[in-house]
mmCIF file of C-alpha atoms and ligand atoms in Angstrom:
data_model
loop_
_atom_site.group_PDB
_atom_site.id
_atom_site.type_symbol
_atom_site.label_atom_id
_atom_site.label_comp_id
_atom_site.label_asym_id
_atom_site.label_seq_id
_atom_site.Cartn_x
_atom_site.Cartn_y
_atom_site.Cartn_z
ATOM 1 C CA UNK A 1 -12.655 -2.073 34.620
ATOM 2 C CA UNK A 2 -8.955 -2.709 34.089
ATOM 3 C CA UNK A 3 -6.073 -0.365 34.525
ATOM 4 C CA UNK A 4 -2.308 -0.658 34.441
ATOM 5 C CA UNK A 5 -2.300 -2.026 38.018
ATOM 6 C CA UNK A 6 -4.599 -4.908 37.161
ATOM 7 C CA UNK A 7 -1.998 -6.844 35.129
ATOM 8 C CA UNK A 8 -1.003 -10.047 36.866
ATOM 9 C CA UNK A 9 0.937 -12.063 34.237
ATOM 10 C CA UNK A 10 4.387 -11.395 32.767
ATOM 11 C CA UNK A 11 4.369 -8.012 31.028
ATOM 12 C CA UNK A 12 6.468 -7.768 27.894
ATOM 13 C CA UNK A 13 6.589 -4.458 26.036
ATOM 14 C CA UNK A 14 7.312 -4.353 22.319
ATOM 15 C CA UNK A 15 10.637 -2.607 23.032
ATOM 16 C CA UNK A 16 11.797 -5.396 25.311
ATOM 17 C CA UNK A 17 10.641 -8.118 22.923
ATOM 18 C CA UNK A 18 12.379 -6.576 19.906
ATOM 19 C CA UNK A 19 15.557 -6.166 21.957
ATOM 20 C CA UNK A 20 15.421 -9.783 23.173
ATOM 21 C CA UNK A 21 15.039 -10.960 19.566
ATOM 22 C CA UNK A 22 18.019 -8.848 18.540
ATOM 23 C CA UNK A 23 20.164 -10.554 21.177
ATOM 24 C CA UNK A 24 19.818 -13.846 19.284
ATOM 25 C CA UNK A 25 21.686 -12.106 16.400
ATOM 26 C CA UNK A 26 25.069 -11.173 17.905
ATOM 27 C CA UNK A 27 26.100 -9.515 14.632
ATOM 28 C CA UNK A 28 23.151 -7.082 14.799
ATOM 29 C CA UNK A 29 24.032 -3.399 15.176
ATOM 30 C CA UNK A 30 20.676 -2.362 16.635
ATOM 31 C CA UNK A 31 19.674 -0.364 13.555
ATOM 32 C CA UNK A 32 16.783 -2.671 12.657
ATOM 33 C CA UNK A 33 15.691 -2.752 16.296
ATOM 34 C CA UNK A 34 15.572 1.031 16.390
ATOM 35 C CA UNK A 35 13.734 1.174 13.085
ATOM 36 C CA UNK A 36 11.047 -1.115 14.529
ATOM 37 C CA UNK A 37 10.796 1.169 17.595
ATOM 38 C CA UNK A 38 10.324 4.134 15.250
ATOM 39 C CA UNK A 39 7.446 2.277 13.578
ATOM 40 C CA UNK A 40 5.875 1.413 16.939
ATOM 41 C CA UNK A 41 5.999 5.126 17.799
ATOM 42 C CA UNK A 42 4.432 6.031 14.440
ATOM 43 C CA UNK A 43 1.732 3.461 15.226
ATOM 44 C CA UNK A 44 0.905 5.172 18.529
ATOM 45 C CA UNK A 45 0.754 8.616 16.932
ATOM 46 C CA UNK A 46 -1.467 7.453 14.059
ATOM 47 C CA UNK A 47 -3.644 5.425 16.472
ATOM 48 C CA UNK A 48 -4.259 8.447 18.654
ATOM 49 C CA UNK A 49 -5.309 10.490 15.600
ATOM 50 C CA UNK A 50 -7.441 7.607 14.287
ATOM 51 C CA UNK A 51 -9.368 7.439 17.554
ATOM 52 C CA UNK A 52 -10.418 11.035 16.971
ATOM 53 C CA UNK A 53 -11.055 10.629 13.252
ATOM 54 C CA UNK A 54 -14.798 11.011 13.721
ATOM 55 C CA UNK A 55 -14.308 14.559 14.945
ATOM 56 C CA UNK A 56 -15.165 17.253 12.490
ATOM 57 C CA UNK A 57 -11.750 18.749 11.862
ATOM 58 C CA UNK A 58 -10.376 15.574 10.348
ATOM 59 C CA UNK A 59 -13.427 14.051 8.688
ATOM 60 C CA UNK A 60 -13.774 14.340 4.955
ATOM 61 C CA UNK A 61 -11.358 14.183 2.099
ATOM 62 C CA UNK A 62 -8.299 16.324 1.512
ATOM 63 C CA UNK A 63 -9.620 17.037 -1.973
ATOM 64 C CA UNK A 64 -6.569 15.611 -3.773
ATOM 65 C CA UNK A 65 -6.079 12.425 -5.764
ATOM 66 C CA UNK A 66 -3.209 10.052 -5.002
ATOM 67 C CA UNK A 67 -1.093 8.357 -7.668
ATOM 68 C CA UNK A 68 -3.578 5.452 -7.805
ATOM 69 C CA UNK A 69 -6.266 7.913 -8.927
ATOM 70 C CA UNK A 70 -8.156 7.558 -5.648
ATOM 71 C CA UNK A 71 -9.293 10.361 -3.404
ATOM 72 C CA UNK A 72 -6.890 10.929 -0.529
ATOM 73 C CA UNK A 73 -8.509 11.122 2.898
ATOM 74 C CA UNK A 74 -7.051 13.480 5.494
ATOM 75 C CA UNK A 75 -6.013 10.651 7.739
ATOM 76 C CA UNK A 76 -3.989 9.156 4.844
ATOM 77 C CA UNK A 77 -2.063 12.398 4.561
ATOM 78 C CA UNK A 78 -1.501 12.481 8.319
ATOM 79 C CA UNK A 79 -0.249 8.888 8.405
ATOM 80 C CA UNK A 80 2.022 9.570 5.417
ATOM 81 C CA UNK A 81 3.517 12.650 7.089
ATOM 82 C CA UNK A 82 3.993 10.855 10.413
ATOM 83 C CA UNK A 83 5.837 7.912 8.903
ATOM 84 C CA UNK A 84 7.998 10.203 6.786
ATOM 85 C CA UNK A 85 8.899 12.607 9.574
ATOM 86 C CA UNK A 86 9.832 9.864 12.025
ATOM 87 C CA UNK A 87 12.118 8.196 9.504
ATOM 88 C CA UNK A 88 13.710 10.864 7.297
ATOM 89 C CA UNK A 89 16.490 11.940 9.699
ATOM 90 C CA UNK A 90 17.426 8.842 11.721
ATOM 91 C CA UNK A 91 20.288 7.619 9.538
ATOM 92 C CA UNK A 92 18.760 4.144 9.424
ATOM 93 C CA UNK A 93 17.266 4.375 5.919
ATOM 94 C CA UNK A 94 18.685 4.758 2.421
ATOM 95 C CA UNK A 95 15.293 5.467 0.820
ATOM 96 C CA UNK A 96 11.553 5.072 1.403
ATOM 97 C CA UNK A 97 8.557 4.388 -0.861
ATOM 98 C CA UNK A 98 4.867 4.811 -0.103
ATOM 99 C CA UNK A 99 1.613 3.916 -1.776
ATOM 100 C CA UNK A 100 0.665 7.587 -1.483
ATOM 101 C CA UNK A 101 3.737 9.013 -3.223
ATOM 102 C CA UNK A 102 4.391 8.676 -6.942
ATOM 103 C CA UNK A 103 8.206 8.415 -6.908
ATOM 104 C CA UNK A 104 10.645 6.959 -4.389
ATOM 105 C CA UNK A 105 11.049 9.155 -1.301
ATOM 106 C CA UNK A 106 14.679 10.193 -0.921
ATOM 107 C CA UNK A 107 16.332 10.911 2.411
ATOM 108 C CA UNK A 108 17.034 14.673 2.419
ATOM 109 C CA UNK A 109 20.670 15.598 1.654
ATOM 110 C CA UNK A 110 21.125 17.189 5.077
ATOM 111 C CA UNK A 111 20.558 13.863 6.850
ATOM 112 C CA UNK A 112 22.742 10.733 6.930
ATOM 113 C CA UNK A 113 21.661 7.530 5.165
ATOM 114 C CA UNK A 114 21.647 3.977 6.514
ATOM 115 C CA UNK A 115 21.427 0.383 5.319
ATOM 116 C CA UNK A 116 17.638 -0.154 5.165
ATOM 117 C CA UNK A 117 14.766 0.549 2.792
ATOM 118 C CA UNK A 118 11.263 1.215 4.164
ATOM 119 C CA UNK A 119 8.139 0.665 2.052
ATOM 120 C CA UNK A 120 4.658 1.329 3.387
ATOM 121 C CA UNK A 121 0.946 1.742 2.831
ATOM 122 C CA UNK A 122 0.365 4.498 5.399
ATOM 123 C CA UNK A 123 -3.386 4.077 5.676
ATOM 124 C CA UNK A 124 -4.952 0.926 4.311
ATOM 125 C CA UNK A 125 -8.721 0.655 3.994
ATOM 126 C CA UNK A 126 -9.259 4.372 3.573
ATOM 127 C CA UNK A 127 -12.821 3.916 2.299
ATOM 128 C CA UNK A 128 -13.615 2.733 5.832
ATOM 129 C CA UNK A 129 -12.361 5.870 7.645
ATOM 130 C CA UNK A 130 -15.593 7.824 7.405
ATOM 131 C CA UNK A 131 -17.691 4.887 8.636
ATOM 132 C CA UNK A 132 -15.593 4.079 11.715
ATOM 133 C CA UNK A 133 -14.503 0.655 10.532
ATOM 134 C CA UNK A 134 -11.027 -0.817 11.181
ATOM 135 C CA UNK A 135 -8.135 0.474 9.084
ATOM 136 C CA UNK A 136 -4.398 -0.203 9.104
ATOM 137 C CA UNK A 137 -0.809 0.570 8.143
ATOM 138 C CA UNK A 138 1.411 -1.964 6.322
ATOM 139 C CA UNK A 139 5.218 -1.861 6.181
ATOM 140 C CA UNK A 140 8.146 -3.791 4.754
ATOM 141 C CA UNK A 141 11.878 -3.421 5.409
ATOM 142 C CA UNK A 142 14.647 -4.419 2.980
ATOM 143 C CA UNK A 143 18.392 -4.115 3.078
ATOM 144 C CA UNK A 144 19.576 -1.666 0.415
ATOM 145 C CA UNK A 145 21.215 -3.127 -2.710
ATOM 146 C CA UNK A 146 23.159 -0.081 -3.852
ATOM 147 C CA UNK A 147 26.403 0.335 -1.972
ATOM 148 C CA UNK A 148 26.775 4.078 -1.452
ATOM 149 C CA UNK A 149 24.986 7.415 -1.534
ATOM 150 C CA UNK A 150 21.232 7.937 -1.445
ATOM 151 C CA UNK A 151 19.036 4.893 -2.086
ATOM 152 C CA UNK A 152 17.669 4.295 -5.589
ATOM 153 C CA UNK A 153 14.633 2.821 -7.319
ATOM 154 C CA UNK A 154 16.543 -0.458 -7.604
ATOM 155 C CA UNK A 155 16.727 -0.615 -3.794
ATOM 156 C CA UNK A 156 12.934 -0.512 -3.668
ATOM 157 C CA UNK A 157 12.190 -2.888 -6.577
ATOM 158 C CA UNK A 158 13.205 -6.041 -4.709
ATOM 159 C CA UNK A 159 11.266 -9.301 -4.573
ATOM 160 C CA UNK A 160 9.490 -9.948 -1.276
ATOM 161 C CA UNK A 161 11.846 -12.862 -0.611
ATOM 162 C CA UNK A 162 14.460 -10.231 0.287
ATOM 163 C CA UNK A 163 12.364 -8.702 3.086
ATOM 164 C CA UNK A 164 14.182 -8.584 6.410
ATOM 165 C CA UNK A 165 11.096 -7.577 8.336
ATOM 166 C CA UNK A 166 7.457 -6.738 7.695
ATOM 167 C CA UNK A 167 4.347 -5.997 9.660
ATOM 168 C CA UNK A 168 1.152 -4.064 10.056
ATOM 169 C CA UNK A 169 -0.689 -1.931 12.535
ATOM 170 C CA UNK A 170 -4.402 -2.511 12.908
ATOM 171 C CA UNK A 171 -6.482 0.397 14.187
ATOM 172 C CA UNK A 172 -9.472 -1.603 15.358
ATOM 173 C CA UNK A 173 -11.399 -1.980 18.618
ATOM 174 C CA UNK A 174 -7.851 -2.212 19.982
ATOM 175 C CA UNK A 175 -4.732 -1.034 18.199
ATOM 176 C CA UNK A 176 -2.378 -3.914 17.413
ATOM 177 C CA UNK A 177 1.076 -4.112 15.909
ATOM 178 C CA UNK A 178 1.979 -7.433 14.305
ATOM 179 C CA UNK A 179 5.442 -7.999 12.831
ATOM 180 C CA UNK A 180 8.049 -10.550 11.866
ATOM 181 C CA UNK A 181 11.795 -10.336 11.423
ATOM 182 C CA UNK A 182 11.871 -13.853 9.978
ATOM 183 C CA UNK A 183 11.573 -15.567 13.337
ATOM 184 C CA UNK A 184 7.808 -16.101 13.595
ATOM 185 C CA UNK A 185 4.955 -13.613 13.729
ATOM 186 C CA UNK A 186 4.324 -11.709 16.942
ATOM 187 C CA UNK A 187 1.377 -9.520 17.922
ATOM 188 C CA UNK A 188 1.212 -6.673 20.433
ATOM 189 C CA UNK A 189 -1.828 -4.823 21.726
ATOM 190 C CA UNK A 190 -1.674 -1.150 22.655
ATOM 191 C CA UNK A 191 -2.771 -0.343 26.183
ATOM 192 C CA UNK A 192 -3.836 3.272 25.729
ATOM 193 C CA UNK A 193 -3.770 3.836 29.510
ATOM 194 C CA UNK A 194 0.001 3.357 29.640
ATOM 195 C CA UNK A 195 0.869 4.043 25.987
ATOM 196 C CA UNK A 196 2.688 0.732 25.535
ATOM 197 C CA UNK A 197 2.332 -2.119 23.072
ATOM 198 C CA UNK A 198 2.238 -5.302 25.175
ATOM 199 C CA UNK A 199 2.935 -8.789 23.867
ATOM 200 C CA UNK A 200 -0.469 -10.434 23.435
ATOM 201 C CA UNK A 201 0.052 -12.898 20.543
ATOM 202 C CA UNK A 202 3.532 -14.499 20.548
ATOM 203 C CA UNK A 203 4.415 -16.904 17.705
ATOM 204 C CA UNK A 204 1.158 -16.739 15.735
ATOM 205 C CA UNK A 205 0.605 -19.888 13.634
ATOM 206 C CA UNK A 206 -2.287 -20.560 11.281
ATOM 207 C CA UNK A 207 -4.780 -23.159 12.503
ATOM 208 C CA UNK A 208 -5.296 -26.243 10.300
ATOM 209 C CA UNK A 209 -9.073 -25.744 10.624
ATOM 210 C CA UNK A 210 -9.666 -22.566 8.612
ATOM 211 C CA UNK A 211 -12.972 -20.779 9.085
ATOM 212 C CA UNK A 212 -13.281 -17.898 6.625
ATOM 213 C CA UNK A 213 -12.976 -16.829 3.011
ATOM 214 C CA UNK A 214 -12.759 -13.118 2.276
ATOM 215 C CA UNK A 215 -13.412 -11.625 -1.132
ATOM 216 C CA UNK A 216 -15.512 -8.804 -2.552
ATOM 217 C CA UNK A 217 -18.314 -11.048 -3.797
ATOM 218 C CA UNK A 218 -19.944 -8.020 -5.431
ATOM 219 C CA UNK A 219 -17.493 -8.514 -8.306
ATOM 220 C CA UNK A 220 -18.529 -12.139 -8.888
ATOM 221 C CA UNK A 221 -20.012 -11.415 -12.358
ATOM 222 C CA UNK A 222 -16.514 -10.329 -13.481
ATOM 223 C CA UNK A 223 -14.611 -13.325 -12.114
ATOM 224 C CA UNK A 224 -12.912 -15.834 -14.362
ATOM 225 C CA UNK A 225 -14.264 -19.422 -14.385
ATOM 226 C CA UNK A 226 -11.304 -20.472 -12.195
ATOM 227 C CA UNK A 227 -12.178 -17.957 -9.474
ATOM 228 C CA UNK A 228 -15.874 -18.931 -9.717
ATOM 229 C CA UNK A 229 -14.986 -22.609 -9.279
ATOM 230 C CA UNK A 230 -12.615 -21.767 -6.429
ATOM 231 C CA UNK A 231 -15.271 -19.840 -4.521
ATOM 232 C CA UNK A 232 -17.716 -22.731 -4.880
ATOM 233 C CA UNK A 233 -15.015 -25.109 -3.588
ATOM 234 C CA UNK A 234 -14.413 -22.887 -0.549
ATOM 235 C CA UNK A 235 -18.112 -22.849 0.275
ATOM 236 C CA UNK A 236 -18.480 -26.675 0.229
ATOM 237 C CA UNK A 237 -17.435 -29.325 2.764
ATOM 238 C CA UNK A 238 -14.522 -31.164 1.093
ATOM 239 C CA UNK A 239 -12.109 -33.825 2.373
ATOM 240 C CA UNK A 240 -9.610 -31.088 3.293
ATOM 241 C CA UNK A 241 -11.925 -28.741 5.211
ATOM 242 C CA UNK A 242 -15.434 -27.793 6.269
ATOM 243 C CA UNK A 243 -17.239 -25.244 4.080
ATOM 244 C CA UNK A 244 -16.016 -21.741 4.950
ATOM 245 C CA UNK A 245 -18.029 -18.709 6.032
ATOM 246 C CA UNK A 246 -17.718 -15.393 4.213
ATOM 247 C CA UNK A 247 -16.256 -12.385 6.024
ATOM 248 C CA UNK A 248 -15.231 -9.206 4.167
ATOM 249 C CA UNK A 249 -14.411 -5.897 5.810
ATOM 250 C CA UNK A 250 -12.842 -4.091 2.850
ATOM 251 C CA UNK A 251 -9.700 -3.158 4.804
ATOM 252 C CA UNK A 252 -6.990 -5.594 3.784
ATOM 253 C CA UNK A 253 -5.188 -5.353 7.135
ATOM 254 C CA UNK A 254 -8.348 -6.164 9.086
ATOM 255 C CA UNK A 255 -9.373 -8.997 6.757
ATOM 256 C CA UNK A 256 -5.852 -10.413 6.853
ATOM 257 C CA UNK A 257 -5.633 -10.150 10.643
ATOM 258 C CA UNK A 258 -8.897 -12.006 11.202
ATOM 259 C CA UNK A 259 -7.865 -14.805 8.867
ATOM 260 C CA UNK A 260 -4.406 -14.999 10.434
ATOM 261 C CA UNK A 261 -5.989 -15.637 13.828
ATOM 262 C CA UNK A 262 -8.982 -17.749 12.747
ATOM 263 C CA UNK A 263 -7.649 -19.413 9.579
ATOM 264 C CA UNK A 264 -8.874 -18.854 6.042
ATOM 265 C CA UNK A 265 -8.084 -17.150 2.765
ATOM 266 C CA UNK A 266 -8.338 -13.588 1.447
ATOM 267 C CA UNK A 267 -8.346 -13.023 -2.294
ATOM 268 C CA UNK A 268 -8.523 -10.068 -4.627
ATOM 269 C CA UNK A 269 -8.374 -11.601 -8.101
ATOM 270 C CA UNK A 270 -7.629 -9.988 -11.451
ATOM 271 C CA UNK A 271 -11.267 -9.269 -12.301
ATOM 272 C CA UNK A 272 -12.345 -7.412 -15.400
ATOM 273 C CA UNK A 273 -14.611 -4.810 -13.809
ATOM 274 C CA UNK A 274 -12.184 -1.936 -14.169
ATOM 275 C CA UNK A 275 -10.253 -2.232 -17.445
ATOM 276 C CA UNK A 276 -7.741 0.316 -16.108
ATOM 277 C CA UNK A 277 -6.761 -2.162 -13.363
ATOM 278 C CA UNK A 278 -6.500 -5.470 -15.191
ATOM 279 C CA UNK A 279 -3.990 -7.018 -12.778
ATOM 280 C CA UNK A 280 -6.086 -6.773 -9.632
ATOM 281 C CA UNK A 281 -6.218 -3.826 -7.271
ATOM 282 C CA UNK A 282 -3.669 -4.438 -4.547
ATOM 283 C CA UNK A 283 -0.087 -3.255 -4.752
ATOM 284 C CA UNK A 284 2.767 -5.713 -4.818
ATOM 285 C CA UNK A 285 5.279 -3.588 -2.919
ATOM 286 C CA UNK A 286 3.170 -1.960 -0.208
ATOM 287 C CA UNK A 287 0.454 -4.547 0.444
ATOM 288 C CA UNK A 288 1.003 -8.014 -1.045
ATOM 289 C CA UNK A 289 4.695 -8.539 -0.228
ATOM 290 C CA UNK A 290 4.712 -7.560 3.469
ATOM 291 C CA UNK A 291 1.600 -9.652 4.141
ATOM 292 C CA UNK A 292 2.985 -12.565 2.082
ATOM 293 C CA UNK A 293 6.128 -12.488 4.242
ATOM 294 C CA UNK A 294 3.980 -12.627 7.399
ATOM 295 C CA UNK A 295 1.721 -15.413 6.149
ATOM 296 C CA UNK A 296 4.703 -17.622 5.243
ATOM 297 C CA UNK A 297 6.132 -16.950 8.698
ATOM 298 C CA UNK A 298 2.823 -18.143 10.171
ATOM 299 C CA UNK A 299 2.856 -21.356 8.095
ATOM 300 C CA UNK A 300 0.693 -20.120 5.192
ATOM 301 C CA UNK A 301 1.211 -19.075 1.587
ATOM 302 C CA UNK A 302 0.486 -16.176 -0.789
ATOM 303 C CA UNK A 303 0.141 -16.417 -4.559
ATOM 304 C CA UNK A 304 -0.914 -14.279 -7.519
ATOM 305 C CA UNK A 305 -2.822 -17.334 -8.737
ATOM 306 C CA UNK A 306 0.130 -18.788 -10.619
ATOM 307 C CA UNK A 307 3.248 -18.247 -8.469
ATOM 308 C CA UNK A 308 4.422 -17.213 -5.016
ATOM 309 C CA UNK A 309 3.976 -13.466 -4.430
ATOM 310 C CA UNK A 310 7.397 -13.346 -2.745
ATOM 311 C CA UNK A 311 9.130 -14.584 -5.923
ATOM 312 C CA UNK A 312 7.807 -11.831 -8.202
ATOM 313 C CA UNK A 313 10.452 -9.368 -9.368
ATOM 314 C CA UNK A 314 8.737 -5.957 -9.253
ATOM 315 C CA UNK A 315 9.205 -3.827 -12.353
ATOM 316 C CA UNK A 316 7.196 -0.761 -11.293
ATOM 317 C CA UNK A 317 6.838 1.087 -8.009
ATOM 318 C CA UNK A 318 3.044 0.961 -7.960
ATOM 319 C CA UNK A 319 2.595 -2.417 -9.661
ATOM 320 C CA UNK A 320 -0.697 -4.149 -8.902
ATOM 321 C CA UNK A 321 -1.055 -7.868 -8.441
ATOM 322 C CA UNK A 322 -3.839 -10.424 -7.951
ATOM 323 C CA UNK A 323 -3.585 -11.762 -4.406
ATOM 324 C CA UNK A 324 -4.596 -15.067 -2.795
ATOM 325 C CA UNK A 325 -3.319 -15.279 0.791
ATOM 326 C CA UNK A 326 -3.971 -17.535 3.769
ATOM 327 C CA UNK A 327 -3.756 -21.213 4.689
ATOM 328 C CA UNK A 328 -1.444 -23.023 2.287
ATOM 329 C CA UNK A 329 -3.919 -25.715 1.213
ATOM 330 C CA UNK A 330 -6.521 -23.079 0.386
ATOM 331 C CA UNK A 331 -4.146 -20.941 -1.684
ATOM 332 C CA UNK A 332 -2.725 -23.946 -3.538
ATOM 333 C CA UNK A 333 -6.261 -24.946 -4.493
ATOM 334 C CA UNK A 334 -6.738 -21.485 -6.034
ATOM 335 C CA UNK A 335 -3.618 -22.047 -8.138
ATOM 336 C CA UNK A 336 -4.873 -25.508 -9.186
ATOM 337 C CA UNK A 337 -8.329 -24.298 -10.251
ATOM 338 C CA UNK A 338 -6.940 -21.246 -12.063
ATOM 339 C CA UNK A 339 -4.564 -23.567 -13.925
ATOM 340 C CA UNK A 340 -7.436 -25.859 -14.941
ATOM 341 C CA UNK A 341 -10.084 -23.282 -15.838
ATOM 342 C CA UNK A 342 -8.322 -20.071 -16.829
ATOM 343 C CA UNK A 343 -5.697 -21.125 -19.339
ATOM 344 C CA UNK A 344 -7.070 -18.547 -21.738
ATOM 345 C CA UNK A 345 -7.657 -15.958 -19.015
ATOM 346 C CA UNK A 346 -4.099 -15.740 -17.716
ATOM 347 C CA UNK A 347 -3.337 -13.136 -20.348
ATOM 348 C CA UNK A 348 -5.932 -10.784 -18.757
HETATM 349 P P1 AHG B 1 -6.129 1.536 0.318
HETATM 350 O O1 AHG B 1 -7.131 2.128 1.264
HETATM 351 O O2 AHG B 1 -4.733 1.507 0.893
HETATM 352 O O3 AHG B 1 -6.192 2.130 -1.051
HETATM 353 O O4 AHG B 1 -6.453 -0.014 0.145
HETATM 354 C C1 AHG B 1 -7.790 -0.389 -0.078
HETATM 355 C C2 AHG B 1 -7.794 -1.818 -0.468
HETATM 356 C C3 AHG B 1 -7.718 -2.833 0.643
HETATM 357 O O5 AHG B 1 -7.579 -2.341 1.925
HETATM 358 C C4 AHG B 1 -8.989 -3.604 0.527
HETATM 359 O O6 AHG B 1 -8.729 -4.969 0.679
HETATM 360 C C5 AHG B 1 -9.486 -3.289 -0.850
HETATM 361 O O7 AHG B 1 -8.987 -2.041 -1.168
HETATM 362 C C6 AHG B 1 -10.971 -3.262 -0.943
HETATM 363 O O8 AHG B 1 -11.341 -3.021 -2.252
HETATM 364 P P2 AHG B 1 -12.839 -3.229 -2.752
HETATM 365 O O9 AHG B 1 -13.632 -2.104 -2.173
HETATM 366 O O10 AHG B 1 -12.729 -3.155 -4.261
HETATM 367 O O11 AHG B 1 -13.305 -4.585 -2.293
HETATM 368 MN MN1 MN B 2 -4.078 -0.428 1.060
HETATM 369 MN MN1 MN B 3 -3.492 3.241 1.455
#
């Protein structure tokens, strides 16, 4: 049994850590710091609802379809509302965009605007809600590009290289918030007894002995020869690594988090199973870019199979992208095998 009194080491709350990081930027106004606090608060609110998700009043779908054509679960709607309500009036944001909302989300006219742009996937892994498996929230923060007034679509359609901060919240056995402002990746674990995120994983770096590969192997019949060859390479002992074990949860945040801590690669290639989604399933703005920013900060790499995710100029709000993300040597091997085997398949 542990309680708040059983802590013996140095206790660092997320608020204190974010503030200490801000102090190394004397030019900082505190706006980004406060925006990160707002997200930590959203995380606590969504976590407390998630813990009770198995209870009857929240189980089941809301009976609507989101812009991706998928059924929206009630918890998705709750997470969407929470993130919106905590951020619409603070004067820190110019505009928001969410995986669950078709158009950009303007800041209401009655509230002031600020310098930042917030993009998010409010509830990632929604197919896992009803079966009590880990889910998450993903966010990215940009500086606005437009110079005055309400934020615009152009403020949202920025390459991931422009991110100033990104992170995720994992609602798992424990709730964790993991983020980076470009100065390493730091992880915090929520102590529900005291309602605080406490620093548990400072300066996360990828190990050079990766353990896992994560892919939906059920789609193997639809993979290109390059992705087939890549998967076989991952499974074998090679000069660079031992053969990897397969782990796949089906919640990107949870799969990413495990591989961040244990080393490995997650991929969701551009398979042909669903002709309506020829460019993969995951979204560039809400999923791939924030996680690509984090993986580079941890010493890894993310690619669409041909180029760095962070270098892609988005053209559409809900653009999908193939994603290979994890240890650099593993992701570069995916690029090499796709180059060799899929020259005709790149036009998928
Ligand atoms: P979301 O719940 O935000 O729509 O995202 C679901 C995504 C992602 O979390 C996961 O990696 C992937 O869907 C799993 O897809 P498959 O079931 O096709 O493997
Ligand atoms: Mn998602
Ligand atoms: Mn989602």
